[in-house]
PDB file of C-alpha atoms in Angstrom:
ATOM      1  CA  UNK A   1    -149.482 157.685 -14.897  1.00 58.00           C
ATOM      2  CA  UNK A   2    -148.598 153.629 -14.722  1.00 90.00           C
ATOM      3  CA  UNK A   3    -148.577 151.546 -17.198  1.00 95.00           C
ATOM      4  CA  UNK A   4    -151.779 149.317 -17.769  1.00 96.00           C
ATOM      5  CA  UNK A   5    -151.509 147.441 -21.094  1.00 98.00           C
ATOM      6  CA  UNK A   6    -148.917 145.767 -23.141  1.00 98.00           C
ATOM      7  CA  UNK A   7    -149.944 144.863 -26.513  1.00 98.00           C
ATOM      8  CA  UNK A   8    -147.206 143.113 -29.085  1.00 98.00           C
ATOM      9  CA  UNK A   9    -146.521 141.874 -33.159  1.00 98.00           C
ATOM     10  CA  UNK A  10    -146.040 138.428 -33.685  1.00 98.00           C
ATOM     11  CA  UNK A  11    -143.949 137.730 -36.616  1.00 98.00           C
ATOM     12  CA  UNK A  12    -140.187 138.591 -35.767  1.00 98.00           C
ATOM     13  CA  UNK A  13    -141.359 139.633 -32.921  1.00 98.00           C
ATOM     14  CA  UNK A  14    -142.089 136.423 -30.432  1.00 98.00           C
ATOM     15  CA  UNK A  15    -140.823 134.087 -33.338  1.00 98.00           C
ATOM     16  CA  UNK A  16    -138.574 134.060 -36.538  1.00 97.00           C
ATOM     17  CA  UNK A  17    -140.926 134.273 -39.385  1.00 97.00           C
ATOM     18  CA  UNK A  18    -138.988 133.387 -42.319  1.00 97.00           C
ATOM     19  CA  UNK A  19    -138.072 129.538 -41.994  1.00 97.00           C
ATOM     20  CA  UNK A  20    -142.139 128.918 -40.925  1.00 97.00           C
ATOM     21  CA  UNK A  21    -142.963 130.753 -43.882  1.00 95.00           C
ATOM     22  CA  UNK A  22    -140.591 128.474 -46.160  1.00 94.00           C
ATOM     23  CA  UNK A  23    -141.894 125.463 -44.527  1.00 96.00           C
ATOM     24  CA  UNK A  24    -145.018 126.443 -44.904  1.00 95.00           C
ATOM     25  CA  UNK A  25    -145.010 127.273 -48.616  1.00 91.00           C
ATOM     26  CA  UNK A  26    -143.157 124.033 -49.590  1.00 91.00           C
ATOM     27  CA  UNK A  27    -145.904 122.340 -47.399  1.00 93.00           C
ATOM     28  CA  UNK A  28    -148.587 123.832 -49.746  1.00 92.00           C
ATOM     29  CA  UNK A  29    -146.326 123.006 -52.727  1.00 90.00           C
ATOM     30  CA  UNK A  30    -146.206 119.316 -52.006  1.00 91.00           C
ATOM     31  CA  UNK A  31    -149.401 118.724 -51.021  1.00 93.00           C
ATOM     32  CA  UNK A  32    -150.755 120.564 -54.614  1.00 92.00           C
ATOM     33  CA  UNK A  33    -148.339 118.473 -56.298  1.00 90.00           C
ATOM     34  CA  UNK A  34    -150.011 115.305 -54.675  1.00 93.00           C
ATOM     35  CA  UNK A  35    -153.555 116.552 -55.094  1.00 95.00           C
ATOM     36  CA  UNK A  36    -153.336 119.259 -57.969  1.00 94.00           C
ATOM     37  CA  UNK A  37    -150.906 118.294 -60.610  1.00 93.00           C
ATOM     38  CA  UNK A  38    -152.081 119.886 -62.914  1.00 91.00           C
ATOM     39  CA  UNK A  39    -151.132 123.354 -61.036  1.00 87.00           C
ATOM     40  CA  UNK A  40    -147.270 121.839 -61.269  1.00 76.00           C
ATOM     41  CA  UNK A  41    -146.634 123.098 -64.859  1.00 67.00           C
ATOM     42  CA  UNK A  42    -147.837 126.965 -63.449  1.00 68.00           C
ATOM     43  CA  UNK A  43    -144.794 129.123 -63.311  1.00 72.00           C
ATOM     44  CA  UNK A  44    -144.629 130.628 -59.617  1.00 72.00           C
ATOM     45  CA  UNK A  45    -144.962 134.278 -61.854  1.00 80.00           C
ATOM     46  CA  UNK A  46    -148.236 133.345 -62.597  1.00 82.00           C
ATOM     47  CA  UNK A  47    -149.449 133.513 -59.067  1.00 85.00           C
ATOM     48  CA  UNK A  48    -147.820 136.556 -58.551  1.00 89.00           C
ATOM     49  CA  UNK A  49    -150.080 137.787 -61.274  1.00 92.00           C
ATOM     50  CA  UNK A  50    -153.044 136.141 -59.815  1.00 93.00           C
ATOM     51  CA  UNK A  51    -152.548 138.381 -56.883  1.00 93.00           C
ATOM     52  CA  UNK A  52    -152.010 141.384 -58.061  1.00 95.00           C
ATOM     53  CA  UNK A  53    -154.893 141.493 -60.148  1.00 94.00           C
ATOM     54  CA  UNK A  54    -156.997 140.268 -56.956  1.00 95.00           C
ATOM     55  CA  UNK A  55    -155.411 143.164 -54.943  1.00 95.00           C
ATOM     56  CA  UNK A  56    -156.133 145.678 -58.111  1.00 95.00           C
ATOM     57  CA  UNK A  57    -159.657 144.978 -57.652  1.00 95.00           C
ATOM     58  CA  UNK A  58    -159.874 144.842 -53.928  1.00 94.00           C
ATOM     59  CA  UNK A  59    -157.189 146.817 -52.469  1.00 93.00           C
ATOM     60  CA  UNK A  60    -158.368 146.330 -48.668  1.00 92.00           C
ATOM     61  CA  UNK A  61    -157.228 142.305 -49.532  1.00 93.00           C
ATOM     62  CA  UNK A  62    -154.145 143.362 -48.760  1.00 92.00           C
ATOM     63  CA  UNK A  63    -155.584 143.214 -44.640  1.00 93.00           C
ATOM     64  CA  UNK A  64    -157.258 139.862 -45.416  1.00 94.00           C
ATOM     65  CA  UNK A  65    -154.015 137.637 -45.684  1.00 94.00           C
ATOM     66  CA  UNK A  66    -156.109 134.154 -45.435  1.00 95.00           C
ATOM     67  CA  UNK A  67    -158.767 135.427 -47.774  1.00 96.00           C
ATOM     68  CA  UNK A  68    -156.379 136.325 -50.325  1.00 96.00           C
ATOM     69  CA  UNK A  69    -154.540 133.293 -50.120  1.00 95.00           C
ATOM     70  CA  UNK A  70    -157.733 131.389 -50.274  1.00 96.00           C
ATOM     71  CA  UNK A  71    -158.735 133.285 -53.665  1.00 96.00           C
ATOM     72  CA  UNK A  72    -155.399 132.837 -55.296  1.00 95.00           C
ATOM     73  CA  UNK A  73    -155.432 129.196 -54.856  1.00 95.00           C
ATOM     74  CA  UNK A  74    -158.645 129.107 -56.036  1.00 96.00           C
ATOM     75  CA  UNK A  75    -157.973 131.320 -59.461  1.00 95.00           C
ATOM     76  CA  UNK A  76    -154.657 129.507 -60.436  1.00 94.00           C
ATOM     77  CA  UNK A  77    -156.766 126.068 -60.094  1.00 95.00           C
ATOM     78  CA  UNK A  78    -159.368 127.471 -62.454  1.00 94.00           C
ATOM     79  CA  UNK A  79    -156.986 128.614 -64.128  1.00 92.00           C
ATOM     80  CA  UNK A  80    -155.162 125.130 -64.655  1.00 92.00           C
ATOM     81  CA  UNK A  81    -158.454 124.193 -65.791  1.00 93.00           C
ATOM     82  CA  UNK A  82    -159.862 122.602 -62.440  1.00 96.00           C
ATOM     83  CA  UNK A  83    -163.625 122.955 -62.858  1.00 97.00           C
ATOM     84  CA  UNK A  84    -165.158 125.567 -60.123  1.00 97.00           C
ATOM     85  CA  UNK A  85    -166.529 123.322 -57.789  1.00 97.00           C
ATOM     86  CA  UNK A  86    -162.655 121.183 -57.349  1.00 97.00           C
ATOM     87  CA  UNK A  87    -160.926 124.471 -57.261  1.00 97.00           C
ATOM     88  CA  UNK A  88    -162.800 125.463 -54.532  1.00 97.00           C
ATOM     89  CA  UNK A  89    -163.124 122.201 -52.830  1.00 98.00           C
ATOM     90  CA  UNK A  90    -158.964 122.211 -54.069  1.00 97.00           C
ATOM     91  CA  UNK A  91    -158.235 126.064 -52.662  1.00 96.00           C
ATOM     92  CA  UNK A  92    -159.302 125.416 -48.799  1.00 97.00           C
ATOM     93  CA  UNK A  93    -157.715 121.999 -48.393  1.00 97.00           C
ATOM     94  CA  UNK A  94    -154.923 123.601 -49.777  1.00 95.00           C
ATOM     95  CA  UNK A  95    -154.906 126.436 -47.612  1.00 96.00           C
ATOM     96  CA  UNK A  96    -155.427 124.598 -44.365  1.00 97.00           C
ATOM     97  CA  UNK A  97    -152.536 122.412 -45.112  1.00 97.00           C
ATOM     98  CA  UNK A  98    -150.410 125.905 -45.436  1.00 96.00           C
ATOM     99  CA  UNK A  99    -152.222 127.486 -42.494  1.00 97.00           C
ATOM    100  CA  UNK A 100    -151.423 124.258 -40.280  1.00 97.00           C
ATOM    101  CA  UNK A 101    -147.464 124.416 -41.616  1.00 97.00           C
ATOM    102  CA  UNK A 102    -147.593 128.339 -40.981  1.00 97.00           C
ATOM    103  CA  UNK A 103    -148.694 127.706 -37.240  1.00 98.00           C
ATOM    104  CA  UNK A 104    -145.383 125.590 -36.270  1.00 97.00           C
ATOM    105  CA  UNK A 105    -143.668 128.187 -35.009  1.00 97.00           C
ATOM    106  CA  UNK A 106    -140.684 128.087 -33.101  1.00 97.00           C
ATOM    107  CA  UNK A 107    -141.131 130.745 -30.436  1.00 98.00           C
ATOM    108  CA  UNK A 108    -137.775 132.863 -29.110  1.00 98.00           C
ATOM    109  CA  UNK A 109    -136.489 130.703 -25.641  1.00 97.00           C
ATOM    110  CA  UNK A 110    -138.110 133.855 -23.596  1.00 97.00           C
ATOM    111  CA  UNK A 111    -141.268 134.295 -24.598  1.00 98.00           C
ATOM    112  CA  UNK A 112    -143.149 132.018 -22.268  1.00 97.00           C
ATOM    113  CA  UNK A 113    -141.095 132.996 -19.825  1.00 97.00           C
ATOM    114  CA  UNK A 114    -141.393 136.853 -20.371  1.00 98.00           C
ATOM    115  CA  UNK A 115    -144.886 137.008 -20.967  1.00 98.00           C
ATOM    116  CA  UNK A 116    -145.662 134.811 -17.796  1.00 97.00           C
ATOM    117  CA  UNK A 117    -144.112 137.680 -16.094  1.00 96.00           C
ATOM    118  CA  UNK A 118    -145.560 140.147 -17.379  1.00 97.00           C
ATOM    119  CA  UNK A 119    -148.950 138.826 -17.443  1.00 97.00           C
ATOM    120  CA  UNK A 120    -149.002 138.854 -13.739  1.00 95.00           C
ATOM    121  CA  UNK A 121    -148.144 142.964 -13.763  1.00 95.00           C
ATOM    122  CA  UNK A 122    -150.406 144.227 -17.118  1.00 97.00           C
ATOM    123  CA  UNK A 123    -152.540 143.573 -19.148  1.00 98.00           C
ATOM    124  CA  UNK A 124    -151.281 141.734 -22.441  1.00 98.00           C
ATOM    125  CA  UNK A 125    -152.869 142.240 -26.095  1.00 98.00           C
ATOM    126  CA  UNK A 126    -151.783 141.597 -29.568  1.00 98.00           C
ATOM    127  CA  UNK A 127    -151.702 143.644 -32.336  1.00 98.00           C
ATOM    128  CA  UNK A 128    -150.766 141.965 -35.803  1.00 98.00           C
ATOM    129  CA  UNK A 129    -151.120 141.563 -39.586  1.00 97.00           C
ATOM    130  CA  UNK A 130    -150.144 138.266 -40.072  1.00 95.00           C
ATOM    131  CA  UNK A 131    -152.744 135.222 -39.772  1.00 95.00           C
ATOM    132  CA  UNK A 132    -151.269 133.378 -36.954  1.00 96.00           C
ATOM    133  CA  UNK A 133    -153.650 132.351 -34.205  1.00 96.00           C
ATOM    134  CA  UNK A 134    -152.158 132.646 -30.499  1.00 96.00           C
ATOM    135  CA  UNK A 135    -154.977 129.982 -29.389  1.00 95.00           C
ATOM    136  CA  UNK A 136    -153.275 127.578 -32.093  1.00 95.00           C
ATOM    137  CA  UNK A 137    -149.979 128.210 -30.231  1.00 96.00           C
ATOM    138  CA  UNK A 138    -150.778 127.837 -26.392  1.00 94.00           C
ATOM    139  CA  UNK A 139    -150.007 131.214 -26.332  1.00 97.00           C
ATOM    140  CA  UNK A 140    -153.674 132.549 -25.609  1.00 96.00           C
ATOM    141  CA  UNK A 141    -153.640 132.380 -21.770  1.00 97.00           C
ATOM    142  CA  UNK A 142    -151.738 135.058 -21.576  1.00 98.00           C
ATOM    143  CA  UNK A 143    -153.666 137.632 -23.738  1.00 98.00           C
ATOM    144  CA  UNK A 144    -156.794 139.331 -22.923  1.00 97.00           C
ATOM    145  CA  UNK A 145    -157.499 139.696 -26.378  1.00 97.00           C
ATOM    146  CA  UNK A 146    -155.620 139.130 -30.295  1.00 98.00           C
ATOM    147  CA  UNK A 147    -156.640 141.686 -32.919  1.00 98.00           C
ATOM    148  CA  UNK A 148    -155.636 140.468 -36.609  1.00 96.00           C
ATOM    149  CA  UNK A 149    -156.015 142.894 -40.290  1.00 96.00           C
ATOM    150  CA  UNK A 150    -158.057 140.250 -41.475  1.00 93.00           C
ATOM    151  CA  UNK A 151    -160.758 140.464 -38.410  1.00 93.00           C
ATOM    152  CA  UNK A 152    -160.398 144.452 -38.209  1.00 94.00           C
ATOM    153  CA  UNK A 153    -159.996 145.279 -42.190  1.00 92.00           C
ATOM    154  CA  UNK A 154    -157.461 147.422 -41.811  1.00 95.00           C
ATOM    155  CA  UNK A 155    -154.000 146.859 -40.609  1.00 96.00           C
ATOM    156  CA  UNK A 156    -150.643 148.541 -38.423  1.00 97.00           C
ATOM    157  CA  UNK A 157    -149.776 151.460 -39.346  1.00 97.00           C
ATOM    158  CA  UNK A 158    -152.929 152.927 -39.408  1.00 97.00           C
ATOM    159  CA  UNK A 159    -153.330 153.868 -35.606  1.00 97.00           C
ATOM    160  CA  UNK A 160    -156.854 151.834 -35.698  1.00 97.00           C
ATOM    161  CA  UNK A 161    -156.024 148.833 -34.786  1.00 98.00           C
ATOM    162  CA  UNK A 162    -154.111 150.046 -31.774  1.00 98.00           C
ATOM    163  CA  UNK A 163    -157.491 152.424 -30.785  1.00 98.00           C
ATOM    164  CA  UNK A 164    -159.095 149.572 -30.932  1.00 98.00           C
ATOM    165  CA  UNK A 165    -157.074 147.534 -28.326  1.00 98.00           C
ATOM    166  CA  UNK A 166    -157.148 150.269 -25.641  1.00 98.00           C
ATOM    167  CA  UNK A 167    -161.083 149.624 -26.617  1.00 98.00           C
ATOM    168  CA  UNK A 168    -160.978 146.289 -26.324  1.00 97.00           C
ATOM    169  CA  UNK A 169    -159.076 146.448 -22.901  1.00 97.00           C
ATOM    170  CA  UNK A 170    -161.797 148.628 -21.510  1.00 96.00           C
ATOM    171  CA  UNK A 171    -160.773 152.144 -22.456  1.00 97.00           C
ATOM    172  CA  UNK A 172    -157.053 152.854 -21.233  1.00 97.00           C
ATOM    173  CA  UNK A 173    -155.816 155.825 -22.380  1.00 97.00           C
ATOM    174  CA  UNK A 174    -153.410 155.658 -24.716  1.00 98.00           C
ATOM    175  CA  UNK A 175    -150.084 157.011 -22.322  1.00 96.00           C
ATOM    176  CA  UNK A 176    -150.849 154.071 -20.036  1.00 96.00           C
ATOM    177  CA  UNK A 177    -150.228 151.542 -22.894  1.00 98.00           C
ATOM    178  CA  UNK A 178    -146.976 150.381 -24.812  1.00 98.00           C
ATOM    179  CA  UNK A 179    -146.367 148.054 -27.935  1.00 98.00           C
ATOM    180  CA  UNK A 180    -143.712 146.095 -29.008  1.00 98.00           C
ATOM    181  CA  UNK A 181    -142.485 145.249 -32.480  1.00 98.00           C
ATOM    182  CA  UNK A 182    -140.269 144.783 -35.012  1.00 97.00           C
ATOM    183  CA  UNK A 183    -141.193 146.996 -38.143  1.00 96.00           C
ATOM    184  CA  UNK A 184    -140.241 150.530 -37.642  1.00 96.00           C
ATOM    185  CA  UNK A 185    -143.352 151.525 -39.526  1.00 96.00           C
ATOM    186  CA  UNK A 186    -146.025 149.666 -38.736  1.00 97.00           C
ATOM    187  CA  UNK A 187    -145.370 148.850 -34.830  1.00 98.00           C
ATOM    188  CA  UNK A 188    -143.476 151.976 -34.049  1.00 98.00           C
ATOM    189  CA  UNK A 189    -144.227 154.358 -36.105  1.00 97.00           C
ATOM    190  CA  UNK A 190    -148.184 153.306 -35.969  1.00 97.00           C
ATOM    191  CA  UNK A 191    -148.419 152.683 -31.801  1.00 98.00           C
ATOM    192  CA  UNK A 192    -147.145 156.500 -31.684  1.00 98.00           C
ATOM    193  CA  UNK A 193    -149.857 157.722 -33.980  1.00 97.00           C
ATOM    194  CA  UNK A 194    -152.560 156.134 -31.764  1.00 98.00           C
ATOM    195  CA  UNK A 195    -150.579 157.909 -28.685  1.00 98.00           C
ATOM    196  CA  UNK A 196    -149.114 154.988 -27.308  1.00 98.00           C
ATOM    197  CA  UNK A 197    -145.580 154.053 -26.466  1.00 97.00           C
ATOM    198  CA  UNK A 198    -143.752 152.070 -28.678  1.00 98.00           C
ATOM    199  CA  UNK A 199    -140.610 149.596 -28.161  1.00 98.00           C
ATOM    200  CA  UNK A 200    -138.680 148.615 -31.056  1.00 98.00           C
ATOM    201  CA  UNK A 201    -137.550 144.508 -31.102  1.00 98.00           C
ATOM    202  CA  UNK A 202    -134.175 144.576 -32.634  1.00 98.00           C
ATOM    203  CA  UNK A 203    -132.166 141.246 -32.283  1.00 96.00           C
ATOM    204  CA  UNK A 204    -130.128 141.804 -35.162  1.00 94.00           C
ATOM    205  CA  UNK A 205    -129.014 145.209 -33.778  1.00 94.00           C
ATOM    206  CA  UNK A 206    -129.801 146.834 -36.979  1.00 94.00           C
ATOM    207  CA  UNK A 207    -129.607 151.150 -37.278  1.00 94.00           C
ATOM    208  CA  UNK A 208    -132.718 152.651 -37.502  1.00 95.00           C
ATOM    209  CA  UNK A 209    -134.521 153.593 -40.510  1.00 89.00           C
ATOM    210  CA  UNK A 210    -137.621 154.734 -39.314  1.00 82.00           C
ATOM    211  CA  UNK A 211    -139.447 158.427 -39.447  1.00 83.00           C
ATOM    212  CA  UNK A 212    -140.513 158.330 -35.844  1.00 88.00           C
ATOM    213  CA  UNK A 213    -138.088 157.338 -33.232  1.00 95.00           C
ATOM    214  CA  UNK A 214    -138.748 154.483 -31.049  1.00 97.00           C
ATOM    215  CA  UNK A 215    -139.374 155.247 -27.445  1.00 97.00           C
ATOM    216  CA  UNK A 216    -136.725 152.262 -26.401  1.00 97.00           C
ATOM    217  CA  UNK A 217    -135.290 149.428 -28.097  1.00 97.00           C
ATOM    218  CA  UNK A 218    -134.173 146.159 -26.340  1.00 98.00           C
ATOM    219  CA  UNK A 219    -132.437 142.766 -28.704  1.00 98.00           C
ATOM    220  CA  UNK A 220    -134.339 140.327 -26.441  1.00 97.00           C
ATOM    221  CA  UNK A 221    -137.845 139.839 -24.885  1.00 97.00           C
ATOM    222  CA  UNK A 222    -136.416 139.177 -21.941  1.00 97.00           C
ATOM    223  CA  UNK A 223    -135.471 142.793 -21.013  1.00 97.00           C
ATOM    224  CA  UNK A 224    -138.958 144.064 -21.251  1.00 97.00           C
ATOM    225  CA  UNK A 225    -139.645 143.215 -17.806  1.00 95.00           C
ATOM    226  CA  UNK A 226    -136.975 145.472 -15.963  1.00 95.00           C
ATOM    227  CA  UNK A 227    -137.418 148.490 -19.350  1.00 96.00           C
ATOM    228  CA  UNK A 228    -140.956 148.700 -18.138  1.00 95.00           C
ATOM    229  CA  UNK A 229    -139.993 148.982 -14.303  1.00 92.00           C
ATOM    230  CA  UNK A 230    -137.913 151.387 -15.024  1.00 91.00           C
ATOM    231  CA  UNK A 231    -140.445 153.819 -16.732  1.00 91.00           C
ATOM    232  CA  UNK A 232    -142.972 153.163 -13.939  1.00 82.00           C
ATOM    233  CA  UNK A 233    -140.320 154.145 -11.163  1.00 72.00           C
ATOM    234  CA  UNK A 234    -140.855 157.733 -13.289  1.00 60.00           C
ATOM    235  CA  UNK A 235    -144.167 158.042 -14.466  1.00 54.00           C
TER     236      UNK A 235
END
């Protein structure tokens, strides 16, 4: 049976994640130190607190990254004794300055060209738990659809969000769809719950640590093309 639909992670996966998270962090932090001094003197443990007790009274947060954000922003500016009203007002110009930072990515050389390729052969989803927004990287002509936690409510590795992109891409079966990812347990590990395929992104050549073994591995996007030949010369 061929392949119909190729559905892939963002973060580490069609970009390095850690240096836009940085930047985007000390974005936030210089824009509250501008705007919300008085949040300055709050230790960075303080947040962390913040959170947590957010999360210990609504675990599913967890899935709702920009929410969560949102609310601890808004908490440690009440906190810092920002009437309600600013630390709203406060929280979502904050956050928009972060999400703005967090979108200026710097995608891996083959990605446009990879998933131009592949775009003409399948059809191309993505599956993630992050917040970025492939419209807000001129990346959306190339999926038919972008599923996030925060949208769904529930993130990889529950095999839900990956049901719910061979839904969304009109009801392929699971053994005619592949994903590709970086985390052992929630791309790999979660795509072969749902029944799909799952290829495991691995630049830094790193052993595996997962339960569940991948079905292939490649270190670059750009050997997806001729893996997934390969497999439909024998399917």
């Amino acid at each position: 049976m061929s392949i119909k639909l190729i559905t892939f992670d963002l973060d580490d996966t069609l970009w390095d994640v850690t240096p836009v998270m940085q930047d985007a962090e000390a974005a936030l932090r210089n824009w509250l130190a501008l705007h919300a001094p008085r949040l300055g003197a709050v230790p960075v443990e303080h947040l962390w607190a913040v959170r947590s007790r957010l999360l210990d009274a609504e675990p599913m947060l967890k899935h709702r990254l920009s929410e969560l954000r949102r609310r601890i922003l808004f908490h440690a500016l009440e906190d810092a004794g920002y009437p309600h009203s600013e630390a709203q007002t406060l929280a979502e110009a904050g956050f928009q300055v972060f999400l703005s930072a967090r979108h200026q990515v710097e995608l891996f050389t083959e990605v446009h060209p990879t998933l131009e390729a592949l775009a003409e052969r399948f059809m191309l989803g993505v599956i993630t738990n992050g917040n970025a927004d492939v419209r807000r990287l001129g990346l959306s002509d190339y999926f038919q659809f972008a599923l996030c936690a925060e949208e769904l409510g529930i993130g990889k590795p529950d095999p839900k969000p990956f049901r719910e992109a061979l839904s969304r891409a009109g009801g392929v079966a699971a053994e005619r769809a592949v994903h590709i990812g970086d985390h052992p347990s929630d791309d790999i590990a979660g795509a072969q719950a749902a029944g799909m395929r799952a290829i495991w992104f691995n630049p830094q050549g790193r052993a595996w640590e997962g339960e569940t073994t991948p079905d292939a591995q490649i270190a670059s996007l750009a050997e997806l093309p001729a893996l997934l030949s390969s497999w439909m010369r024998y399917l």
